[in-house]
Amino acid sequence: MLQSTMYSLVPSPLYERKYERFSIGQAGTLMSVRPALGGVSIRACKMIDISRGGASFSVTTTIGLSQHYYLHIVGTKFRIGCAEVYRKGERVGVQFIKMLDEAFLHEIVRHEFFTGQSKKAPSNLPTASRRPASVNWGFVE
């Protein structure tokens, strides 16, 4: 008799993933080299989520997008080598050639948290009310 419960047999994407994913909404650029070293192609993308091993993002069109390229997330100073895993319409999923360092991933997620780029403020509110109030995080001045 098996030493398990019925819940251990139910597949879950949470347990199938190798790395924890973080939702972000930052802008990025994709840079690829054209065939026969015919130049560089750059296009914009919007990040959807990221982990240490890969990411997904949306592009306006996948026409002419190669299978391998560099990803640059706006606000960071590194280009990340990517190999495409899937394309579903405008959404693209990639695996990183080299796994991201935890500190770099933390920097990306932290930047997203403090800037709040993934959420839009209502446009009918005055500018002053959209700014966050000063917060005391318990630090002594």
Coordinates of C-alpha atoms in Angstrom, one line a residue:
M1 CA 0.0 0.0 0.0
L2 CA 1.3 3.5 -0.9
Q3 CA 2.2 5.8 1.9
S4 CA 0.5 8.9 0.3
T5 CA -2.7 10.7 0.3
M6 CA -5.0 11.4 -2.6
Y7 CA -3.7 15.0 -2.7
S8 CA -0.2 14.0 -3.5
L9 CA -1.5 12.6 -6.9
V10 CA -3.1 15.8 -8.0
P11 CA -0.7 17.8 -10.4
S12 CA 0.0 21.4 -9.4
P13 CA 2.0 24.0 -11.3
L14 CA 3.3 25.3 -8.0
Y15 CA 5.2 22.0 -7.4
E16 CA 6.1 21.5 -11.0
R17 CA 8.1 24.7 -11.4
K18 CA 11.8 24.6 -10.6
Y19 CA 12.0 28.3 -9.5
E20 CA 9.6 30.7 -7.8
R21 CA 8.1 33.2 -10.3
F22 CA 7.5 36.8 -9.6
S23 CA 5.0 39.0 -11.4
I24 CA 6.5 42.2 -12.7
G25 CA 5.3 44.8 -15.3
Q26 CA 8.6 46.5 -16.2
A27 CA 9.5 47.4 -19.8
G28 CA 12.3 45.6 -21.5
T29 CA 14.1 45.4 -24.9
L30 CA 15.1 42.3 -26.9
M31 CA 18.3 42.5 -28.9
S32 CA 19.1 39.9 -31.5
V33 CA 21.7 39.6 -34.2
R34 CA 20.3 39.2 -37.7
P35 CA 21.3 36.2 -39.9
A36 CA 24.8 36.3 -41.3
L37 CA 25.8 39.0 -38.9
G38 CA 23.7 41.4 -40.9
G39 CA 23.1 43.9 -38.0
V40 CA 21.3 44.1 -34.8
S41 CA 17.5 44.0 -34.3
I42 CA 16.0 45.7 -31.2
R43 CA 12.3 45.6 -30.2
A44 CA 10.4 46.5 -27.1
C45 CA 8.6 44.1 -24.7
K46 CA 6.7 44.2 -21.5
M47 CA 7.7 41.8 -18.7
I48 CA 5.0 39.6 -17.3
D49 CA 6.9 37.4 -14.8
I50 CA 10.4 36.4 -14.0
S51 CA 12.3 33.7 -12.1
R52 CA 15.9 32.6 -11.7
G53 CA 15.7 30.3 -14.7
G54 CA 13.4 32.2 -17.2
A55 CA 10.8 34.8 -17.9
S56 CA 7.7 35.6 -19.9
F57 CA 6.9 38.8 -21.6
S58 CA 4.6 40.2 -24.3
V59 CA 5.6 41.8 -27.6
T60 CA 3.6 43.6 -30.2
T61 CA 4.5 41.0 -32.8
T62 CA 6.6 37.9 -33.0
I63 CA 7.2 38.2 -36.7
G64 CA 10.9 38.2 -37.4
L65 CA 11.8 37.4 -33.7
S66 CA 14.6 34.8 -33.6
Q67 CA 14.9 31.9 -31.2
H68 CA 17.9 33.4 -29.2
Y69 CA 18.4 37.0 -28.1
Y70 CA 19.4 39.2 -25.2
L71 CA 16.9 40.6 -22.8
H72 CA 17.5 44.0 -21.1
I73 CA 15.1 45.0 -18.4
V74 CA 14.7 48.8 -18.1
G75 CA 16.3 50.0 -14.8
T76 CA 19.0 47.3 -14.8
K77 CA 22.5 47.3 -16.2
F78 CA 22.7 43.8 -17.5
R79 CA 21.7 41.9 -20.7
I80 CA 20.4 38.4 -20.1
G81 CA 21.0 35.7 -22.8
C82 CA 17.7 33.9 -23.6
A83 CA 16.5 30.8 -25.5
E84 CA 12.9 30.8 -26.5
V85 CA 10.7 28.0 -25.0
Y86 CA 7.2 28.9 -26.3
R87 CA 5.2 31.5 -28.2
K88 CA 1.5 31.9 -27.7
G89 CA 0.2 34.8 -29.7
E90 CA 1.8 37.9 -28.3
R91 CA 3.3 36.1 -25.2
V92 CA 6.7 34.6 -25.3
G93 CA 8.4 32.4 -22.7
V94 CA 12.2 32.1 -22.4
Q95 CA 14.8 30.1 -20.5
F96 CA 17.9 32.0 -19.5
I97 CA 21.2 30.7 -20.8
K98 CA 22.8 31.4 -17.5
M99 CA 20.7 31.2 -14.3
L100 CA 20.1 34.7 -12.7
D101 CA 21.9 35.5 -9.5
E102 CA 19.5 35.8 -6.5
A103 CA 20.8 39.4 -5.8
F104 CA 20.0 40.5 -9.3
L105 CA 16.6 38.9 -9.3
H106 CA 15.9 40.6 -5.9
E107 CA 16.9 44.0 -7.5
I108 CA 14.4 43.5 -10.3
V109 CA 11.5 42.5 -8.1
R110 CA 12.4 45.2 -5.5
H111 CA 12.5 47.9 -8.3
E112 CA 9.0 46.8 -9.4
F113 CA 7.7 46.9 -5.8
F114 CA 8.9 50.4 -5.1
T115 CA 8.1 52.0 -8.4
G116 CA 4.7 50.2 -8.8
Q117 CA 5.0 50.2 -12.6
S118 CA 2.6 47.3 -13.1
K119 CA -0.4 49.2 -11.7
K120 CA -1.7 52.3 -13.3
A121 CA -3.1 55.1 -11.1
P122 CA -6.5 56.4 -12.2
S123 CA -6.0 59.3 -14.5
N124 CA -8.9 61.4 -13.2
L125 CA -7.1 61.9 -9.8
P126 CA -4.9 65.0 -9.2
T127 CA -1.2 64.3 -9.3
A128 CA -0.6 64.9 -5.6
S129 CA -3.1 62.2 -4.6
R130 CA -1.4 59.6 -6.7
R131 CA 1.9 60.0 -4.9
P132 CA 2.4 57.8 -1.9
A133 CA 2.4 59.4 1.4
S134 CA 5.7 59.4 3.4
V135 CA 5.9 56.2 5.3
N136 CA 7.8 55.6 8.5
W137 CA 9.3 52.1 8.3
G138 CA 10.5 52.2 11.9
F139 CA 13.9 53.6 11.2
V140 CA 15.3 56.1 13.6
E141 CA 16.4 59.4 12.1

